CSV table of C-alpha atoms in Angstrom, one decimal:
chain,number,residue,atom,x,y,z
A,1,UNK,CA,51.7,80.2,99.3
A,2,UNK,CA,52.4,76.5,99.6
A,3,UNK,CA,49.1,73.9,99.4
A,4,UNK,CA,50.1,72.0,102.6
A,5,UNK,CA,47.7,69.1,101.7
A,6,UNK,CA,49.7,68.4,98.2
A,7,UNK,CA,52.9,69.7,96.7
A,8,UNK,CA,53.6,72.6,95.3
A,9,UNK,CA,54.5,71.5,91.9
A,10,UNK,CA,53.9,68.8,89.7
A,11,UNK,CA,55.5,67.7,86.2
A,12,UNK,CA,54.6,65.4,84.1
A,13,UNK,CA,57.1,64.0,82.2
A,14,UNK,CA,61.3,63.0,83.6
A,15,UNK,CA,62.7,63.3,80.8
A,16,UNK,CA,65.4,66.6,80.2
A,17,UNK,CA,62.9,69.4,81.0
A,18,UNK,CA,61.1,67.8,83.4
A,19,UNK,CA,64.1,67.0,85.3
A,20,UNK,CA,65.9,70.2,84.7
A,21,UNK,CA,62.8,72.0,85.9
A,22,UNK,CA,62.4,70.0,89.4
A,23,UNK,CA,65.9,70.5,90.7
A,24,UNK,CA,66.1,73.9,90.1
A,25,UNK,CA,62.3,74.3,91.6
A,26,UNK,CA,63.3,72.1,94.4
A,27,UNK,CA,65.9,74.1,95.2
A,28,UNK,CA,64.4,77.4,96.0
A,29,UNK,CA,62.4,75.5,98.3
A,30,UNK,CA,59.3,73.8,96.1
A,31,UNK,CA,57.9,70.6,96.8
A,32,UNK,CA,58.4,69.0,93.0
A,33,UNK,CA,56.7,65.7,91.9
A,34,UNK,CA,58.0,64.3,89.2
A,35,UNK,CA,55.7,61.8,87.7
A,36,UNK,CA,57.0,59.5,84.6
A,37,UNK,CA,55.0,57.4,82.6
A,38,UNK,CA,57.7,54.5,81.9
A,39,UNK,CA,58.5,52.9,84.9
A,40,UNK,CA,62.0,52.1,83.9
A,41,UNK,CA,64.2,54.3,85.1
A,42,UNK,CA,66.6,54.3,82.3
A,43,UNK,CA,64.2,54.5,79.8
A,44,UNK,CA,65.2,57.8,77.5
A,45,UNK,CA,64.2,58.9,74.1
A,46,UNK,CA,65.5,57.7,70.9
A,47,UNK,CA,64.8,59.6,68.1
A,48,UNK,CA,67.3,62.5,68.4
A,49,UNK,CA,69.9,64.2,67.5
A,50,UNK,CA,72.0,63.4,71.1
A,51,UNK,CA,72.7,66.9,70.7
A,52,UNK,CA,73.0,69.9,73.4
A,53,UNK,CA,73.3,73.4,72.2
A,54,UNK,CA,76.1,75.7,73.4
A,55,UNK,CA,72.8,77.9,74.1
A,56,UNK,CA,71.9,75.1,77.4
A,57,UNK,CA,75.5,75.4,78.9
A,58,UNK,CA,74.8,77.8,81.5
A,59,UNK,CA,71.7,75.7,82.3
A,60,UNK,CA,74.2,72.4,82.7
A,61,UNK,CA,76.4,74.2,84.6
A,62,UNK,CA,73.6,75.9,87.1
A,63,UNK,CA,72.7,72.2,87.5
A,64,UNK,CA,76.1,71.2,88.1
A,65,UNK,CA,76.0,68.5,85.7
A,66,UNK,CA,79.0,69.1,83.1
A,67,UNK,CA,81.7,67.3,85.7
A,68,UNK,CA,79.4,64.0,85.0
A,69,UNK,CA,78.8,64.7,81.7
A,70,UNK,CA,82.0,64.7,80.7
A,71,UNK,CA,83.0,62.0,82.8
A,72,UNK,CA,80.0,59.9,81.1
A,73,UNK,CA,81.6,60.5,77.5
A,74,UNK,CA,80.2,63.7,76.7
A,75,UNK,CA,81.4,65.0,73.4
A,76,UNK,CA,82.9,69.1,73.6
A,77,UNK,CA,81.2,69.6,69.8
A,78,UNK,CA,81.8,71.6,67.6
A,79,UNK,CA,80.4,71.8,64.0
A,80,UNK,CA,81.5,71.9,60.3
A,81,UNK,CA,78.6,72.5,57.7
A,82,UNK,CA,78.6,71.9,53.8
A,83,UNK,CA,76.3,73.5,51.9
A,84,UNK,CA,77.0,74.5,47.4
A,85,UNK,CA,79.7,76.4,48.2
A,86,UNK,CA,81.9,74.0,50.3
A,87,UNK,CA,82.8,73.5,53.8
A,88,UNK,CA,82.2,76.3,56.2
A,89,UNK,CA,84.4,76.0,59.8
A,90,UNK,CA,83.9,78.4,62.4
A,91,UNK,CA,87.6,79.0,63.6
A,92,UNK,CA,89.4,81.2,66.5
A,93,UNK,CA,89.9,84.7,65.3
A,94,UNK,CA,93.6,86.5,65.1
A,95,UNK,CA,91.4,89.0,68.3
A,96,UNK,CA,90.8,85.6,70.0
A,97,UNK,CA,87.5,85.4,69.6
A,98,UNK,CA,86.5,81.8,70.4
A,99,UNK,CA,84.0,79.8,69.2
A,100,UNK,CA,81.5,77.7,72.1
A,101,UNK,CA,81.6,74.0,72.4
A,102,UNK,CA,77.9,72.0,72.6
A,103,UNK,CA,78.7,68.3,73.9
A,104,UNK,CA,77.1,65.3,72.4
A,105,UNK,CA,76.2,62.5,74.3
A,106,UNK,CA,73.3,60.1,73.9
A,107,UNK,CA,70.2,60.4,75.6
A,108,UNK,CA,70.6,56.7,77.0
A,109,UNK,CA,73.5,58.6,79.5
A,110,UNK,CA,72.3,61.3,79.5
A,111,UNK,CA,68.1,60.4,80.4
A,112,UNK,CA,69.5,58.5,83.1
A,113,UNK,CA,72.0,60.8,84.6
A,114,UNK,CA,69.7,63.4,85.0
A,115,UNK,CA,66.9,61.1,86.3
A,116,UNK,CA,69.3,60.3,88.8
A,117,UNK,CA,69.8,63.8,89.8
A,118,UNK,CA,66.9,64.9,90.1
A,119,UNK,CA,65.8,61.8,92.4
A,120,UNK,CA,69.1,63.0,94.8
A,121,UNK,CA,67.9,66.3,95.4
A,122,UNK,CA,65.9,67.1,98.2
A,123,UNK,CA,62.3,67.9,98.0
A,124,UNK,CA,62.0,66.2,94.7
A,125,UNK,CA,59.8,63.1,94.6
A,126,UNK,CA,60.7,60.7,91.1
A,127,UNK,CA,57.0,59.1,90.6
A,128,UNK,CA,57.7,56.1,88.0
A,129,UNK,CA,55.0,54.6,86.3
A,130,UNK,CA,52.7,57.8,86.7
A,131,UNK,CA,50.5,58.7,83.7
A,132,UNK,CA,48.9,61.8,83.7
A,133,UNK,CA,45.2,61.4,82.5
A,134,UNK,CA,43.4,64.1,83.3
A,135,UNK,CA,43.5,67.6,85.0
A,136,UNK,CA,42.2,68.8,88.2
A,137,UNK,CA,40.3,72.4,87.8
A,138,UNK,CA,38.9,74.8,90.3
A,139,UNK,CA,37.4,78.0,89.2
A,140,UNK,CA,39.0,78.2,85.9
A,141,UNK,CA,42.4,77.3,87.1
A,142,UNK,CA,44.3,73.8,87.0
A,143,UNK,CA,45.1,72.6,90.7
A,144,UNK,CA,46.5,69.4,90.0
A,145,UNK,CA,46.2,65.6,87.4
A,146,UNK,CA,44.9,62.6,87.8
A,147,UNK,CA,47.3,59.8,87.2
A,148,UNK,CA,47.1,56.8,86.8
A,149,UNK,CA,49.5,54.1,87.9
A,150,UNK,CA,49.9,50.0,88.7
A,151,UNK,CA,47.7,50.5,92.0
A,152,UNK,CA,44.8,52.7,90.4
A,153,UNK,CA,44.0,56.4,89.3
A,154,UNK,CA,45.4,59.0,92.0
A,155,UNK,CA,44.4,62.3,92.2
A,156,UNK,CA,47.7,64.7,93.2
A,157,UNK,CA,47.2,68.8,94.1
A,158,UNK,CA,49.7,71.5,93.3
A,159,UNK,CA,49.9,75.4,93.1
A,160,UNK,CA,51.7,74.5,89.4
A,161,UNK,CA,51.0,71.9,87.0
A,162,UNK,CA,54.1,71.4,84.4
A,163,UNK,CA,53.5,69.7,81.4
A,164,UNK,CA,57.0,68.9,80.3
A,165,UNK,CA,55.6,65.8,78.3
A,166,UNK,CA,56.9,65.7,75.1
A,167,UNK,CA,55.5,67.2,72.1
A,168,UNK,CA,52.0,64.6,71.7
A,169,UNK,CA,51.7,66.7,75.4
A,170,UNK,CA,48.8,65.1,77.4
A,171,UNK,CA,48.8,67.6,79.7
A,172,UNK,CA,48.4,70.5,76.7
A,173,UNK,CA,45.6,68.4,75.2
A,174,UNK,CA,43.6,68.1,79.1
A,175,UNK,CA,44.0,71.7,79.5
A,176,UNK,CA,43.0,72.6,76.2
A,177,UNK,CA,45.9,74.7,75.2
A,178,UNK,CA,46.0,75.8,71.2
A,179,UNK,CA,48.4,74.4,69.4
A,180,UNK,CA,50.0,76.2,66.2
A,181,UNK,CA,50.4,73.0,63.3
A,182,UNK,CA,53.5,73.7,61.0
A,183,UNK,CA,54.2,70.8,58.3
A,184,UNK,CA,57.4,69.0,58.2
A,185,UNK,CA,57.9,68.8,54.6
A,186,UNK,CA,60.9,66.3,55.6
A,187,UNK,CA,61.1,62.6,57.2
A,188,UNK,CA,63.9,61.6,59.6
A,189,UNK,CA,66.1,58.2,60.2
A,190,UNK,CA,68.9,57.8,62.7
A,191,UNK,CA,70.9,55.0,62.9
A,192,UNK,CA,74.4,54.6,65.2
A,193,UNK,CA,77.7,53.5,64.1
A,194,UNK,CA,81.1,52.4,66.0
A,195,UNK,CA,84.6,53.7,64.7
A,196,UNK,CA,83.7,56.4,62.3
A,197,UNK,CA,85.9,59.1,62.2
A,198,UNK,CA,84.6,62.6,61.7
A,199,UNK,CA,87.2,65.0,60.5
A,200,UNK,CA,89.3,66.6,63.6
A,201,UNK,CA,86.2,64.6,65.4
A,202,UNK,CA,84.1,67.8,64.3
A,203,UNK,CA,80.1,67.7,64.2
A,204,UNK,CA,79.3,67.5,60.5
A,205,UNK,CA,75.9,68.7,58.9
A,206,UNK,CA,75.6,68.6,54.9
A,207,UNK,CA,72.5,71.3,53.5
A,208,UNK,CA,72.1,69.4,50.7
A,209,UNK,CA,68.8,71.7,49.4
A,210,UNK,CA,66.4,70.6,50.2
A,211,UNK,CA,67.9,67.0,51.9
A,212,UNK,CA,70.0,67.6,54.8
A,213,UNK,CA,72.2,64.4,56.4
A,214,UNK,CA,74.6,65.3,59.9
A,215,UNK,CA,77.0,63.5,61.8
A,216,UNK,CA,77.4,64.0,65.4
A,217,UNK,CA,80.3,61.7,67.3
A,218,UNK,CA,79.1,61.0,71.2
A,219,UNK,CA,80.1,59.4,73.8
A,220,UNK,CA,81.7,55.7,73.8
A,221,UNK,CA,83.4,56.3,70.4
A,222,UNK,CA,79.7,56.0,68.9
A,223,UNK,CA,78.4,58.7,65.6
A,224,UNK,CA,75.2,59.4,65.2
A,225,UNK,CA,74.3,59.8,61.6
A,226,UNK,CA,70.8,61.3,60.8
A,227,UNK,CA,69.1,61.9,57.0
A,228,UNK,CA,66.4,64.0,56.5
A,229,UNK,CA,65.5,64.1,53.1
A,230,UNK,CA,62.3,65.4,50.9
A,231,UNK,CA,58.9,63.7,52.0
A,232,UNK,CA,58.8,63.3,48.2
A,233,UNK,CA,61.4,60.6,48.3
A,234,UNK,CA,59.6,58.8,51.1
A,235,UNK,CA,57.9,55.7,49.3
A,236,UNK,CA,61.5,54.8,47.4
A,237,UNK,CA,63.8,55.5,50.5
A,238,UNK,CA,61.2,53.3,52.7
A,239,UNK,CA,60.6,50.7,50.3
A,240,UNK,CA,64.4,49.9,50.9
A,241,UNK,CA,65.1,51.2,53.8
A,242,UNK,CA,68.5,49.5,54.4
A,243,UNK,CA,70.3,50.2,51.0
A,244,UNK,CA,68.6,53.4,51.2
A,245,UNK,CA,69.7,55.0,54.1
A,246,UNK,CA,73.3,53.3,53.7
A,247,UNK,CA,73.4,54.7,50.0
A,248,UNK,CA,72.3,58.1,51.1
A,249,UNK,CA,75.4,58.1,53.3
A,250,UNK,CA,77.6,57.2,50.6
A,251,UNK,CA,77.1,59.8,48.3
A,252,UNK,CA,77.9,62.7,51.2
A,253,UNK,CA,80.5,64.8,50.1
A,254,UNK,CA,83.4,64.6,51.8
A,255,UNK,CA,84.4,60.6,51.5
A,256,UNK,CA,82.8,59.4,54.7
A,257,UNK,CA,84.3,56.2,55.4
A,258,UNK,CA,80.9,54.8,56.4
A,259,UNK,CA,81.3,51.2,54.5
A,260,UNK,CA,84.4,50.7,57.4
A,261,UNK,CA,82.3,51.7,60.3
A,262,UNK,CA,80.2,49.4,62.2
A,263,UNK,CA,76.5,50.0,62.6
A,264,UNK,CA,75.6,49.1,66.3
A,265,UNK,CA,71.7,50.3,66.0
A,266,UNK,CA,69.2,49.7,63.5
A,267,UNK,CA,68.0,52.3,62.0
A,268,UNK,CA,64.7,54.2,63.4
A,269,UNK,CA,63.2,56.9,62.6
A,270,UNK,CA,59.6,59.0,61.4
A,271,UNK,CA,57.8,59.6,58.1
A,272,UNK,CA,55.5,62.2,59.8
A,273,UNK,CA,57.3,64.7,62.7
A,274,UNK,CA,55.1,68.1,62.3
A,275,UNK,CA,56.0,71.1,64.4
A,276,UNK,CA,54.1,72.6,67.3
A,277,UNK,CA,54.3,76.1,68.8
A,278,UNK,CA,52.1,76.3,72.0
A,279,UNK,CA,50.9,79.1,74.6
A,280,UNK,CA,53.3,77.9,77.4
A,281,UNK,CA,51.1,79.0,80.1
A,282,UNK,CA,47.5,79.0,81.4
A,283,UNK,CA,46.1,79.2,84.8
A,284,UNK,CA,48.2,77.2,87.1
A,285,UNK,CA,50.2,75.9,84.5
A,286,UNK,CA,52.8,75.6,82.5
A,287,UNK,CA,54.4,73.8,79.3
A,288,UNK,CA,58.1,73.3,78.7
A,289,UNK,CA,60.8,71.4,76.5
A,290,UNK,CA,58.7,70.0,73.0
A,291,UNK,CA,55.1,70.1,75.0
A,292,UNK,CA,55.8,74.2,73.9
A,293,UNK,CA,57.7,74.0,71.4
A,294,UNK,CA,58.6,71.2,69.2
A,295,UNK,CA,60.7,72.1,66.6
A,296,UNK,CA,62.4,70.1,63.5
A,297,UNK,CA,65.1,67.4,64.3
A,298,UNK,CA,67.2,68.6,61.2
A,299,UNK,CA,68.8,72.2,63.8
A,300,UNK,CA,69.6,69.8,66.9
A,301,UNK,CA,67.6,72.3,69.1
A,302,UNK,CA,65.4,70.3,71.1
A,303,UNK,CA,67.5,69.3,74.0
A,304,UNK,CA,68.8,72.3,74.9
A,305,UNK,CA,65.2,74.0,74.4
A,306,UNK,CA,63.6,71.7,76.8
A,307,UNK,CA,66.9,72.6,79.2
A,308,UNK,CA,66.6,76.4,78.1
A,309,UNK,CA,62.6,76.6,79.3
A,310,UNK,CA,63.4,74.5,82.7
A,311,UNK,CA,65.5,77.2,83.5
A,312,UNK,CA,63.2,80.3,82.5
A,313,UNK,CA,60.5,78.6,83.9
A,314,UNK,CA,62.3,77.9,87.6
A,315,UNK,CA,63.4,81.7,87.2
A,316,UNK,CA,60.2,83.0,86.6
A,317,UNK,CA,57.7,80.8,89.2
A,318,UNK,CA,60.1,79.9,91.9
A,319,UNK,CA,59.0,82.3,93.9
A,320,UNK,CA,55.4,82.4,93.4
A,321,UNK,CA,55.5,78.7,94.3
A,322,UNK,CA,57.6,79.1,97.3
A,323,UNK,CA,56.5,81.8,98.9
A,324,UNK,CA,53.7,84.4,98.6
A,325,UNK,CA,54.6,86.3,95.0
A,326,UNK,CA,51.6,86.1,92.4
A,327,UNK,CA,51.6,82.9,90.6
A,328,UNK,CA,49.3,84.4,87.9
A,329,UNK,CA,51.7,87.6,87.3
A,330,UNK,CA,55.0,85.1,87.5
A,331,UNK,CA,53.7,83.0,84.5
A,332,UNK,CA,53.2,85.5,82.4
A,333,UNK,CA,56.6,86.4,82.9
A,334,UNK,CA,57.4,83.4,81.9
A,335,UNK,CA,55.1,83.0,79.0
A,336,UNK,CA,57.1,86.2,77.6
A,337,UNK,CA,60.9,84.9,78.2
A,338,UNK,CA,59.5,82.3,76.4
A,339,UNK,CA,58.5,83.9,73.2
A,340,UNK,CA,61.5,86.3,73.4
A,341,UNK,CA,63.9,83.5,73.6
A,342,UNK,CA,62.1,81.3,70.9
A,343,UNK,CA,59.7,82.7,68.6
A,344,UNK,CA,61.7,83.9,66.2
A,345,UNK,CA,63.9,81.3,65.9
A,346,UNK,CA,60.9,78.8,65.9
A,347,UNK,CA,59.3,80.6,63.0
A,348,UNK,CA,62.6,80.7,60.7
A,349,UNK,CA,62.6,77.0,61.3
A,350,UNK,CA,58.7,76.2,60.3
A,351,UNK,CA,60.0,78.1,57.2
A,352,UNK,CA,62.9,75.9,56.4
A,353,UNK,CA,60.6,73.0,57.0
A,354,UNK,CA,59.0,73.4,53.7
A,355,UNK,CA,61.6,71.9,52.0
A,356,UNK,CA,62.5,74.8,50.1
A,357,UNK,CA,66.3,75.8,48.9
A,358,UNK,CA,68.0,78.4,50.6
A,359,UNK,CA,66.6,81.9,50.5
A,360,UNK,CA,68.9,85.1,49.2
A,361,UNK,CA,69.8,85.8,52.8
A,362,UNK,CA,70.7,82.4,53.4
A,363,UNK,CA,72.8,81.6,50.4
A,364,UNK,CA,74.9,85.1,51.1
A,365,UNK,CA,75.6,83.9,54.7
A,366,UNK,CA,76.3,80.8,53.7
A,367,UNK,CA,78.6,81.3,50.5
A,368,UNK,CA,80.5,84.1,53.0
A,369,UNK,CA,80.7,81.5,55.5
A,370,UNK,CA,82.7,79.2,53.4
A,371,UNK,CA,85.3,81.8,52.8
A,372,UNK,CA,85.9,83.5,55.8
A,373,UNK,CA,86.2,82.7,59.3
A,374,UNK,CA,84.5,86.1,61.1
A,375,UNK,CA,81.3,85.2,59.0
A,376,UNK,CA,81.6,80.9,59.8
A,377,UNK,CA,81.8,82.1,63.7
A,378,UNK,CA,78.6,84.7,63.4
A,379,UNK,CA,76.7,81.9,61.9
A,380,UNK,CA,77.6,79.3,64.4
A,381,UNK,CA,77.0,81.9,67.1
A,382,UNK,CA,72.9,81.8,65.5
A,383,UNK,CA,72.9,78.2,65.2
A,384,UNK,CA,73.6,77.5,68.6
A,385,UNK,CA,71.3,79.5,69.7
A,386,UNK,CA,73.5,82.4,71.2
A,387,UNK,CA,71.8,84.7,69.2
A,388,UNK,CA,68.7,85.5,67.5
A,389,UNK,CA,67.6,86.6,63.7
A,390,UNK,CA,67.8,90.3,64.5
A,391,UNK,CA,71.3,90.1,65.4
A,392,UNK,CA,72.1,87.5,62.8
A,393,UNK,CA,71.0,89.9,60.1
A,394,UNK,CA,71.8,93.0,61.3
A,395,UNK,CA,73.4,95.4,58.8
A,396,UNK,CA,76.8,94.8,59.4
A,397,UNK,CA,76.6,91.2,59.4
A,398,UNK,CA,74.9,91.9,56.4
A,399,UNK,CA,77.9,93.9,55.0
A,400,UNK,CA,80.5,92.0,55.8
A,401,UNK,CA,79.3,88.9,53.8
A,402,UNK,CA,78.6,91.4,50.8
A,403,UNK,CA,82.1,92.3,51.3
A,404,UNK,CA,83.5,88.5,51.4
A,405,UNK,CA,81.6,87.4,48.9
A,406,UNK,CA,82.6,90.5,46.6
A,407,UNK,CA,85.8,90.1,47.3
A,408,UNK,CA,86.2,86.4,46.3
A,409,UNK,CA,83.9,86.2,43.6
A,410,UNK,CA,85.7,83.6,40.9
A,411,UNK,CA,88.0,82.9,43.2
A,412,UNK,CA,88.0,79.1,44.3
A,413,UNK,CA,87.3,77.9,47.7
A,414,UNK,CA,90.0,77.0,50.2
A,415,UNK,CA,88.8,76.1,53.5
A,416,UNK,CA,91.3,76.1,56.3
A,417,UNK,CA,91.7,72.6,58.3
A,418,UNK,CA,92.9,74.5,60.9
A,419,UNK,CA,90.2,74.5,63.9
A,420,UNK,CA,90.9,76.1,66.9
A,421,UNK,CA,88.5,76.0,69.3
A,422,UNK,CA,87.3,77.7,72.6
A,423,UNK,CA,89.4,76.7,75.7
A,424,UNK,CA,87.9,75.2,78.9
């Protein structure tokens, strides 16, 4: 039932999941405001991967947003990965199967763009320079923040408070919510560069065990290149940071012609990026997009996770905030969408995070991978999300890797150029 003295939703935070979450709210009828720290309305992140998961398609498309995207630049990506045992593509099958496109595209387009969206759709209100500092509680329950903004603190009431404010999540912290700690046991630095040709213009990621470096072309002709190496090599590779990261990049297999390209960022980045894993729901609220679950740069997940929850979330409490179904009952639903669609893959993550070389499971998929096609596409179908670990390892996955591996054992590698790719 709607709070006719307030709204009957407020998020704190417009950035992908924030904005995601208040257009498809508003459009079931909620009263959404959207409150945003930064009063810049092209403001956007900068560390990440500019990367969105074949997983978040649906969610573009129920937004209506891939027209623009693409019109903005938007990359149709698809990946390549090199790991011990060579390159690995994921390639059409002889039955046709195909294999699903993410798009890259930075989040300076793409912050923007959906900023812009959500301020064009009705019964959404795009609050700039609105901090959440505190919570409003009644009973037990949250029923609205505190903000504050350039004219003074303002207090603002809502059936649902959304915390979709990154993962340092003010609004977790207010309301108290546990947060689950897992170490990063790698550091991160990005840096973009002009007129660097990928191969076929394919996403590249290099598992170099336990470093791992990727290349992601975008919009505008621009590449991303990221390097995360061991936290043990921190104090060398920041000592000189600029011959470092340019060296690391030089010594990627695969001749990267990165000496020819020109850098048009500097180079950013951060020595300390832990993982958090939160309860996504308490009484009258909700977390979405890295304020539940932050995970590690190095799988390109984020983005399409905070896209992902937005839409489970809008599922879930649309109409509990719209009408008169039981808010309490609806989060809960959401709270377990929300574990089924991430937990696992969350805690396989956290476990790569360690730093540690490739487990027996890992290094079977991944030496099968490099030799055959059917194998390539079932691990690109778990990277991107489409899948989860059950189905990843189930037996006959399982088999036929045995089976490839088996069967080319002494054999040298020979990857196929030939990349054929999932059609409109």
């Amino acid at each position: 039932m709607r709070d006719e003295a307030g709204y009957d939703v407020v998020i704190s935070g417009a950035s992908i999941a924030g904005c995601a979450a208040a257009v498809l709210l508003a459009r079931q009828g909620a009263r959404v405001a959207l409150l945003e720290r930064r009063r810049d309305p092209g403001s956007y992140k900068v560390l990440c991967t500019h990367y969105l998961q074949p997983s978040a398609r649906p969610v573009l498309e129920e937004l209506g947003l891939t027209a623009a995207l693409e019109a903005a630049g938007a990359v149709r990506a698809y990946g390549r990965w090199y790991t011990r045992w060579g390159w690995a593509e994921p390639r059409t099958g002889q039955r046709g199967e195909s294999v699903p496109y993410a798009y890259n595209i930075r989040r300076s387009v793409l912050d923007r763009l959906l900023r812009d969206h959500a301020a064009a759709t009705p019964g959404v209100d795009v609050l700039l320079g609105h901090t959440v500092i505190g919570l409003l509680s009644e009973g037990g329950r949250t029923v609205g923040v505190r903000a504050r903004t350039a004219h003074g603190e303002r207090e603002m009431r809502a059936l649902l408070v959304v915390g979709a404010d990154g993962n340092n999540s003010e609004v977790a912290r207010c309301a108290g919510v546990p947060t689950r700690v897992h170490a990063n046991a790698r550091f991160s630095y990005f840096a973009h560069f002009r007129n660097l040709p990928t191969p076929d213009g394919l996403s590249q990621t290099w598992f170099l065990e336990p470093d791992v470096a990727y290349a992601l072309p975008t919009d505008d002709g621009v590449t991303v290149m990221g390097v995360s190496p061991d936290s043990k090599k921190l104090p060398a590779f920041r000592a000189d940071l600029e011959n470092s990261f340019m060296a690391f990049l030089r010594e990627l297999p695969g001749d990267l012609p990165i000496d020819a390209a020109e850098r048009v960022t500097k180079i950013t980045g951060t020595t300390h990026y832990p993982l958090y894993s939160r309860r996504p729901t308490g009484r009258g609220l909700a977390l979405i997009g890295d304020a539940a679950t932050t995970s590690d740069p190095v799988w390109g997940v984020g983005c399409g996770w905070a896209l992902q929850s937005a839409q489970w979330l809008a599922q879930t409490v649309g109409p509990a905030v719209t009408g008169d179904a039981d808010l309490e009952r609806a989060l809960r639903a959401y709270r377990r969408r929300h574990r089924r669609g991430l937990w696992a893959h969350q805690f396989m993550i956290a476990d790569y995070a360690k730093r540690r070389r490739f487990n027996l499971f890992e290094r079977l998929m991944f030496a099968a991978a490099a030799r055959d096609a059917d194998v390539a596409r079932h691990l690109h179908r778990f990277a991107a999300r489409l899948i989860g670990p059950v189905q990843l390892m189930s037996p006959g996955a399982v088999a036929k890797a045995l089976l490839v591996v088996l069967r080319h054992r002494g054999r040298p590698l020979a990857v196929s150029r030939q990349v054929v790719h999932e059609a409109p």
